[in-house]
Rosetta silent file (secondary structure, phi, psi, omega in degrees, C-alpha in Angstrom):
SEQUENCE: MPSLLSKLCKEYNLKHFIHLSALGINDAIDSDYAKSKLEGEGNVLKNFPLATILRPSVVYSVDDNFTTNFMTLLNRLPVFPIYYEGKTKFSPIHCSDLTDTIYHVISKNIYSKIIECTGPEIITFKELLEKLQILIGKKRILLPFPLPIAELTARFFELFPTPLLTRDQLRLLKYDNVSSGKYKTNSDIGVPSVRIFDQEVKKYCYMWREGGQFSTEKYLANKEL
SCORE:     score description
SCORE:     0.000 S_00000001
   1 L     0.000  -44.690  173.904    0.015   -0.013   -0.060 S_00000001
   2 H   -47.976  -53.821  174.605    2.800    2.591    0.889 S_00000001
   3 H   -53.812  -40.267  177.505    4.407    1.845   -2.588 S_00000001
   4 H   -62.042  -52.166 -170.943    1.097    2.429   -4.350 S_00000001
   5 H   -58.032  -47.152 -175.373    0.367    5.520   -2.511 S_00000001
   6 H   -70.246  -39.615  173.675    3.909    7.061   -3.051 S_00000001
   7 H   -53.240  -51.040 -175.126    3.729    6.171   -6.726 S_00000001
   8 H   -59.019  -44.313 -177.046    0.343    7.897   -7.039 S_00000001
   9 H   -68.504  -28.749  176.120    1.631   11.097   -5.157 S_00000001
  10 H   -74.441  -40.391  177.092    4.535   11.273   -7.535 S_00000001
  11 H   -59.023  -42.903 -178.505    2.319   10.935  -10.534 S_00000001
  12 L   -89.949    6.672  162.088   -0.034   13.658   -9.368 S_00000001
  13 L    67.843   48.038 -178.393    2.894   15.824   -8.441 S_00000001
  14 L   -75.581  155.438 -169.871    1.905   16.134   -4.740 S_00000001
  15 L   -66.912  -42.913 -163.350    4.408   18.330   -2.691 S_00000001
  16 L  -145.113  150.998  173.436    5.212   15.923    0.190 S_00000001
  17 L  -140.195  109.067  173.612    4.911   12.260    1.253 S_00000001
  18 E  -101.044  132.569 -171.683    5.383   11.195    4.726 S_00000001
  19 E  -117.692  128.595  179.909    5.738    7.518    5.498 S_00000001
  20 E   -93.246  110.157  177.312    5.224    5.920    8.965 S_00000001
  21 L  -103.248 -136.243 -178.244    7.731    3.091    9.523 S_00000001
  22 L  -150.204  143.452  174.205    9.018    1.620   12.704 S_00000001
  23 L   -74.898  147.833  174.095   12.133    2.094   14.955 S_00000001
  24 L    84.352    7.364 -173.716   14.812   -0.663   15.132 S_00000001
  25 L   -75.927  -18.568  179.367   14.043   -2.353   11.842 S_00000001
  26 L   -67.606  -36.314 -167.915   17.756   -2.143   10.705 S_00000001
  27 L   -89.157  -34.736 -179.336   18.937   -4.452   13.598 S_00000001
  28 L   -82.722   81.653 -167.948   16.113   -7.030   13.489 S_00000001
  29 L   -77.081  -23.678 -178.365   17.381   -8.779   10.643 S_00000001
  30 L   -95.651    2.208  179.297   15.498  -12.012   11.482 S_00000001
  31 L   -92.052  135.703  171.525   11.980  -10.472   11.872 S_00000001
  32 H   -63.910  -42.180  178.671    9.585  -10.650    8.934 S_00000001
  33 H   -53.875  -52.496 -177.656    8.022   -7.518   10.316 S_00000001
  34 H   -61.848  -38.649 -176.927   11.269   -5.642   10.129 S_00000001
  35 H   -65.707  -39.049 -173.017   12.063   -6.931    6.655 S_00000001
  36 H   -70.881  -33.856  176.230    8.652   -5.882    5.360 S_00000001
  37 H   -61.955  -49.056  178.065    9.073   -2.311    6.953 S_00000001
  38 H   -53.856  -55.267  176.597   12.465   -2.028    5.169 S_00000001
  39 H   -59.921  -35.740  169.690   11.134   -3.010    1.994 S_00000001
  40 H   -57.496  -43.081 -176.505    8.154   -0.632    2.306 S_00000001
  41 H   -60.124  -45.019 -166.306   10.715    2.233    2.983 S_00000001
  42 H   -68.420  -39.535 -174.671   12.695    1.218   -0.019 S_00000001
  43 H   -68.284  -29.757  171.806    9.723    1.234   -2.308 S_00000001
  44 H   -66.477  -48.381  177.687    8.601    4.568   -1.051 S_00000001
  45 H   -69.399  -30.680 -177.855   11.902    6.274   -1.643 S_00000001
  46 H   -69.531  -46.855 -172.611   12.177    4.652   -5.025 S_00000001
  47 H   -78.090  -41.046 -172.276    8.703    6.129   -6.240 S_00000001
  48 L  -132.238   81.137 -177.440    9.010    9.329   -4.204 S_00000001
  49 L   -50.715  -31.952  172.187   12.667   10.269   -3.506 S_00000001
  50 L   -76.236    4.933 -174.175   11.821   13.306   -1.397 S_00000001
  51 L   -75.206  149.491  173.033    9.606   11.434    0.982 S_00000001
  52 E  -101.109  118.328 -171.370   10.225   11.707    4.601 S_00000001
  53 E   -90.250  121.627  170.417   10.342    8.528    6.628 S_00000001
  54 E  -109.049  132.464  172.548    9.356    8.665   10.362 S_00000001
  55 E  -115.196   97.863  175.933   10.349    5.681   12.541 S_00000001
  56 E   -80.588  147.185  166.901    8.432    5.826   15.823 S_00000001
  57 L   -77.097 -149.460 -174.808    9.140    3.587   18.731 S_00000001
  58 L   -75.498  120.438  176.060    5.994    2.138   20.282 S_00000001
  59 E   -89.507  134.331 -171.874    3.180    4.551   20.078 S_00000001
  60 E  -129.293  151.767  177.577    0.631    4.567   22.795 S_00000001
  61 L  -176.506 -176.012 -175.217   -2.656    6.305   23.613 S_00000001
  62 L   -55.450  -34.840  177.402   -6.251    5.498   24.781 S_00000001
  63 L  -107.762   25.814  179.890   -6.992    3.300   21.801 S_00000001
  64 L   -88.258 -179.515 -175.340   -3.838    1.577   21.061 S_00000001
  65 L  -109.488   26.969 -176.713   -3.008   -2.079   20.996 S_00000001
  66 L  -123.898  -80.554 -179.923   -0.143   -1.886   23.279 S_00000001
  67 H   -62.130  -23.924  177.520   -0.812   -0.553   26.671 S_00000001
  68 H   -75.040  -47.478  174.810   -4.556   -1.547   26.518 S_00000001
  69 H   -52.433  -53.663 -178.183   -3.685   -5.143   25.656 S_00000001
  70 H   -61.175  -44.858 -175.110   -1.086   -5.326   28.571 S_00000001
  71 H   -75.796  -22.255  168.145   -3.453   -3.831   31.109 S_00000001
  72 H   -57.371  -47.261 -174.545   -6.028   -6.174   29.995 S_00000001
  73 H   -75.640  -46.185  177.244   -3.807   -9.207   30.489 S_00000001
  74 H   -52.654  -46.476 -168.654   -2.302   -7.696   33.872 S_00000001
  75 H   -75.055  -18.883 -170.153   -5.998   -7.398   35.108 S_00000001
  76 H  -111.176  -24.084 -175.293   -6.906  -10.879   34.306 S_00000001
  77 L  -104.856  137.167  178.789   -3.815  -13.123   34.859 S_00000001
  78 L   -79.933  -25.706 -177.963   -2.171  -13.677   38.219 S_00000001
  79 E  -131.170  133.893 -177.528    1.182  -14.543   36.680 S_00000001
  80 E  -125.805  128.628  179.103    2.472  -12.712   33.510 S_00000001
  81 E   -73.400  130.295  169.860    5.300  -13.948   31.297 S_00000001
  82 E  -120.035  159.008 -175.226    8.319  -11.924   30.394 S_00000001
  83 L  -117.126  154.855  174.554   10.904  -12.649   27.725 S_00000001
  84 H    50.689   42.055 -179.066   14.665  -11.971   27.549 S_00000001
  85 H    49.823   23.588  169.298   14.311  -11.272   31.319 S_00000001
  86 H    76.214   14.332 -169.857   12.262   -8.102   30.579 S_00000001
  87 L   -90.841  -20.288 -176.741   15.503   -6.115   29.626 S_00000001
  88 L   -52.897  137.981 -172.389   14.444   -5.051   26.207 S_00000001
  89 E  -100.473  134.810  169.783   14.363   -1.152   26.122 S_00000001
  90 E  -128.191  161.924  170.890   11.552    0.979   24.534 S_00000001
  91 L  -131.166   80.703 -174.719   11.075    4.700   24.346 S_00000001
  92 L   -61.724  138.602 -176.950    7.445    4.894   23.974 S_00000001
  93 E  -123.633  132.289  174.610    6.067    8.044   22.329 S_00000001
  94 E   -64.385  146.940 -178.007    2.510    9.404   22.804 S_00000001
  95 H   -63.482  -30.500  177.416    0.459    9.736   19.764 S_00000001
  96 H   -70.312  -40.772 -176.439    0.033   13.610   20.267 S_00000001
  97 H   -68.891  -32.023 -179.626    3.778   14.028   20.391 S_00000001
  98 H   -66.730  -43.466 -176.626    4.104   11.855   17.074 S_00000001
  99 H   -67.891  -39.786 -177.787    1.362   14.013   15.275 S_00000001
 100 H   -51.647  -44.935  173.559    3.219   17.165   16.541 S_00000001
 101 H   -64.209  -29.660  175.715    6.081   15.874   14.664 S_00000001
 102 H   -67.304  -49.726 -179.374    4.296   15.204   11.504 S_00000001
 103 H   -61.244  -39.592 -177.252    2.908   18.691   11.516 S_00000001
 104 H   -61.605  -41.158 -172.061    6.505   20.112   12.259 S_00000001
 105 H   -67.478  -31.724  175.851    7.790   18.178    9.109 S_00000001
 106 H   -70.102  -54.380  178.758    4.992   19.571    6.933 S_00000001
 107 H   -53.182  -39.275 -172.725    5.202   23.005    8.223 S_00000001
 108 L  -104.697    5.546  179.344    8.985   23.315    8.036 S_00000001
 109 L    51.709   44.555  172.605    9.127   21.430    4.578 S_00000001
 110 L   -80.105  126.958 -177.970   11.506   18.731    5.700 S_00000001
 111 L  -123.221  164.608  169.532   12.186   16.429    2.785 S_00000001
 112 L    41.406   56.048  174.892   14.252   13.277    2.154 S_00000001
 113 L  -133.650  153.679  161.701   15.033   12.385    5.814 S_00000001
 114 E  -102.724  118.145 -171.970   14.768    9.415    8.025 S_00000001
 115 E  -125.715  135.769  166.701   13.729   10.727   11.558 S_00000001
 116 E   -95.168  122.421 -166.214   13.435    8.526   14.596 S_00000001
 117 E  -106.184  113.262 -175.408   10.540    9.521   16.818 S_00000001
 118 L  -128.692  157.067  178.390   11.026    8.586   20.479 S_00000001
 119 L   -83.164  179.736  179.623    9.320    9.574   23.793 S_00000001
 120 L   -78.360  -10.726 -178.278   11.250   11.307   26.651 S_00000001
 121 L  -117.150  156.643  158.741   11.925    8.138   28.629 S_00000001
 122 L  -107.490  118.286 -167.320   13.739    4.977   28.100 S_00000001
 123 E  -133.305  133.134  176.397   11.788    2.020   29.872 S_00000001
 124 E   -71.336  154.832  176.302   12.651   -1.657   29.961 S_00000001
 125 H   -58.194  -44.874  178.092    9.927   -4.072   29.172 S_00000001
 126 H   -57.853  -46.910  174.321    9.848   -5.270   32.839 S_00000001
 127 H   -54.945  -45.669  175.952    9.629   -1.665   33.944 S_00000001
 128 H   -59.538  -40.162  179.909    6.813   -0.874   31.760 S_00000001
 129 H   -70.453  -35.113  165.632    4.828   -3.735   32.976 S_00000001
 130 H   -61.942  -33.777  173.415    5.511   -2.724   36.527 S_00000001
 131 H   -69.885  -47.977  175.812    4.284    0.863   35.795 S_00000001
 132 H   -52.709  -46.012  170.577    1.072   -0.595   34.366 S_00000001
 133 H   -42.834  -49.609  178.147    0.540   -2.736   37.468 S_00000001
 134 H   -62.974  -52.989 -165.910    0.685    0.376   39.602 S_00000001
 135 H   -70.802  -26.780 -176.989   -1.495    2.429   37.528 S_00000001
 136 L   -99.411    0.353  178.064   -4.306   -0.261   37.368 S_00000001
 137 L    62.119   51.506 -177.705   -3.754   -1.200   41.049 S_00000001
 138 L  -132.995  155.396  176.513   -2.699   -4.782   40.559 S_00000001
 139 L  -129.782  109.892 -177.391    0.185   -6.875   41.817 S_00000001
 140 L  -114.525  159.507  175.042    1.182   -9.690   39.460 S_00000001
 141 E   -83.321  122.649  168.500    4.126  -12.131   39.382 S_00000001
 142 E   -85.011  108.584 -173.107    6.427  -11.326   36.427 S_00000001
 143 E  -110.388  110.304  178.635    7.682  -14.662   35.450 S_00000001
 144 E   -60.908  123.501  173.187   10.790  -14.900   33.190 S_00000001
 145 L   -97.713  131.051  167.233   10.117  -17.528   30.432 S_00000001
 146 L   -57.408  141.165  175.475   13.134  -19.539   28.872 S_00000001
 147 H   -49.980  -41.309  172.596   13.280  -18.973   25.161 S_00000001
 148 H   -58.436  -37.924  173.624   12.278  -22.543   24.191 S_00000001
 149 H   -72.368  -36.061  171.138    9.314  -22.317   26.178 S_00000001
 150 H   -62.184  -36.662  171.610    8.376  -18.834   24.951 S_00000001
 151 H   -63.780  -34.625 -177.361    8.476  -20.183   21.307 S_00000001
 152 H   -72.806  -51.558  179.818    6.174  -23.007   22.249 S_00000001
 153 H   -58.828  -31.028 -172.876    3.643  -20.604   23.852 S_00000001
 154 H   -70.934  -33.566  173.761    4.039  -18.254   20.730 S_00000001
 155 H   -55.552  -51.577 -175.188    3.287  -21.362   18.521 S_00000001
 156 H   -64.179  -42.471  175.486    0.275  -21.976   20.518 S_00000001
 157 H   -63.848  -27.949  179.825   -1.098  -18.469   20.402 S_00000001
 158 L   -71.928   -2.729  177.126   -0.680  -18.300   16.774 S_00000001
 159 L   -85.029  -10.835  175.872   -3.442  -20.785   16.490 S_00000001
 160 L   -91.296  163.499  172.616   -5.951  -18.094   17.630 S_00000001
 161 L   -56.404  -36.650  176.403   -7.529  -15.401   15.286 S_00000001
 162 L  -131.282   97.975 -168.138   -5.945  -12.690   17.151 S_00000001
 163 L   -66.943  140.576  160.949   -2.551  -14.100   18.616 S_00000001
 164 L   -69.088  -30.743 -175.839   -1.304  -12.571   22.102 S_00000001
 165 L  -155.620  138.538  163.252    2.267  -13.357   20.869 S_00000001
 166 L  -110.365  167.240  174.054    3.795  -14.537   17.644 S_00000001
 167 H   -70.193  -27.755  174.413    7.135  -15.989   16.985 S_00000001
 168 H   -63.594  -40.822 -176.865    7.853  -12.938   14.959 S_00000001
 169 H   -67.903  -43.693 -176.829    7.003  -10.687   17.791 S_00000001
 170 H   -62.796  -36.393  176.945    9.188  -12.766   20.152 S_00000001
 171 H   -76.241  -27.601  170.327   12.119  -12.171   17.799 S_00000001
 172 H   -54.842  -39.321 -167.790   11.408   -8.448   17.775 S_00000001
 173 L   -66.126   -9.917 -174.852   11.589   -8.526   21.537 S_00000001
 174 L   -72.851  -26.707 -166.416   15.328   -9.457   21.224 S_00000001
 175 L   -98.104  127.445  165.761   15.955   -5.781   20.023 S_00000001
 176 L   -63.463  149.424 -172.237   15.906   -2.567   21.837 S_00000001
 177 E  -119.245   57.261  177.517   13.366   -0.045   20.430 S_00000001
 178 L  -129.340  176.591  178.346   15.148    3.142   21.138 S_00000001
 179 L   -53.535  135.082  177.779   17.146    5.717   19.067 S_00000001
 180 L   -82.358  -10.803 -176.752   19.953    4.263   17.156 S_00000001
 181 L    79.002   -9.285 -179.111   22.147    7.364   16.941 S_00000001
 182 L   -82.958  -24.912 -179.688   22.387    6.858   13.169 S_00000001
 183 L  -134.171  164.869  174.561   19.651    9.296   12.259 S_00000001
 184 E   -67.026  143.235  174.359   18.097   12.517   13.528 S_00000001
 185 E   -96.840  168.937  171.198   15.303   12.364   16.101 S_00000001
 186 L   -57.986  -31.956  174.427   12.151   14.370   16.528 S_00000001
 187 L   -57.872  -50.760 -174.427   14.272   16.157   19.260 S_00000001
 188 L   -67.880  -21.146 -176.658   17.041   17.090   16.821 S_00000001
 189 L   -94.699   -2.052  178.196   14.545   18.613   14.404 S_00000001
 190 L   104.599   13.353 -178.536   12.980   20.689   17.097 S_00000001
 191 L  -129.203   63.788  179.129   10.034   18.714   18.376 S_00000001
 192 L   -71.158  146.441 -179.426   10.972   16.810   21.651 S_00000001
 193 L   -63.038  140.395 -176.179    8.481   14.672   23.090 S_00000001
 194 L  -129.449   -3.192 -178.008    7.040   16.152   26.358 S_00000001
 195 L   -96.007  130.391 -178.285    4.369   13.669   27.355 S_00000001
 196 L   -82.599  133.782 -178.995    5.347   11.224   30.299 S_00000001
 197 H   -52.896  -55.072 -179.290    4.162    7.618   30.036 S_00000001
 198 H   -49.136  -55.100 -178.737    2.842    7.318   33.492 S_00000001
 199 H   -50.212  -49.078 -176.700    1.069   10.584   33.272 S_00000001
 200 H   -73.488  -42.237 -171.736   -0.670    9.857   29.997 S_00000001
 201 H   -74.082  -15.447 -175.848   -1.703    6.262   30.687 S_00000001
 202 L   -73.007  -23.053 -174.372   -2.981    7.378   34.025 S_00000001
 203 L   -72.612  -20.450 -173.380   -5.722    9.497   32.052 S_00000001
 204 L  -127.903   -3.614 -178.063   -7.175    6.350   30.659 S_00000001
 205 H   -67.729  -25.353 -179.769   -6.214    3.399   32.967 S_00000001
 206 H   -42.682  -30.126 -175.471   -9.239    3.772   35.125 S_00000001
 207 H   -62.620  -24.690 -174.236  -11.058    1.341   32.685 S_00000001
 208 H  -112.122   11.401  177.952   -8.933   -1.399   34.076 S_00000001
 209 L  -100.384  161.351 -176.986   -9.094   -0.395   37.757 S_00000001
 210 L   -73.987  125.197 -174.850  -11.493   -1.693   40.312 S_00000001
 211 L    98.155  -17.689  175.338  -14.519    0.842   40.295 S_00000001
 212 H    60.269 -135.901 -172.522  -13.793    1.938   36.631 S_00000001
 213 H   -58.351  -22.564 -173.299  -14.390    5.645   36.286 S_00000001
 214 H   -89.893    3.006  168.179  -15.190    5.990   40.030 S_00000001
 215 H   -85.325   -1.563 -172.525  -11.649    5.046   40.752 S_00000001
 216 L   -81.784  161.640 -174.721  -10.241    8.215   39.405 S_00000001
 217 H   -56.584  -37.962 -170.193   -8.651   10.996   41.588 S_00000001
 218 H   -66.179  -36.624 -178.888  -11.781   13.228   40.547 S_00000001
 219 H   -77.071  -36.805  179.362  -14.286   10.852   42.117 S_00000001
 220 H   -63.508  -36.798  174.566  -12.069   10.082   45.099 S_00000001
 221 H   -58.508  -58.401  174.329  -11.605   13.667   45.863 S_00000001
 222 H   -47.973  -47.850 -176.816  -15.505   14.166   45.791 S_00000001
 223 H   -56.565  -49.006 -179.657  -15.961   11.077   47.982 S_00000001
 224 H   -61.735  -37.954  174.231  -13.490   12.578   50.567 S_00000001
 225 L   -75.383    0.000    0.000  -15.506   15.899   50.622 S_00000001
């Protein structure tokens, strides 16, 4: 799809083409996902040489498939598996910080660049799960899974229509998802991320807390009064 869109944009003489890719795909050489992302970037640049490639780390917000899935699982499971000892690093970026970067690229006419888009923090996978536990008021056992067992569980999950984990995702978890230092970042072009992970997730995590919306500080304050 990106290849077709970039080709059409070139044919119709559009001024700019911005392609959203993914961070860390140069290193994850054994991942089909990473390979497809790199191939997509290559096709876009072939069709539209002045395209701007944005490579965000994990993007999160109220309707994401990242924090919401983890909070759902942490809410239901007494034991949560972690892989590679939970040491994989992420630099999650809020969707609003990412859209601010996109707007900046358009308004400042930034062409023919690869820009890595990261949040203001570096958080390990284990730390991320611990933060989510605190936010939803749960205490779970984070159990490290040996790689052979992890691969078996991934094979099992792949049998479901919407897998919780695939073998390709497991391979991706070997690689840190942070700025590589090889390309400019959103901060380098003048749009540093300002939204803090805990503070932003706190705004919508009440859906996974006991009491739902009535567990928020707004209702707790009214109750105390």
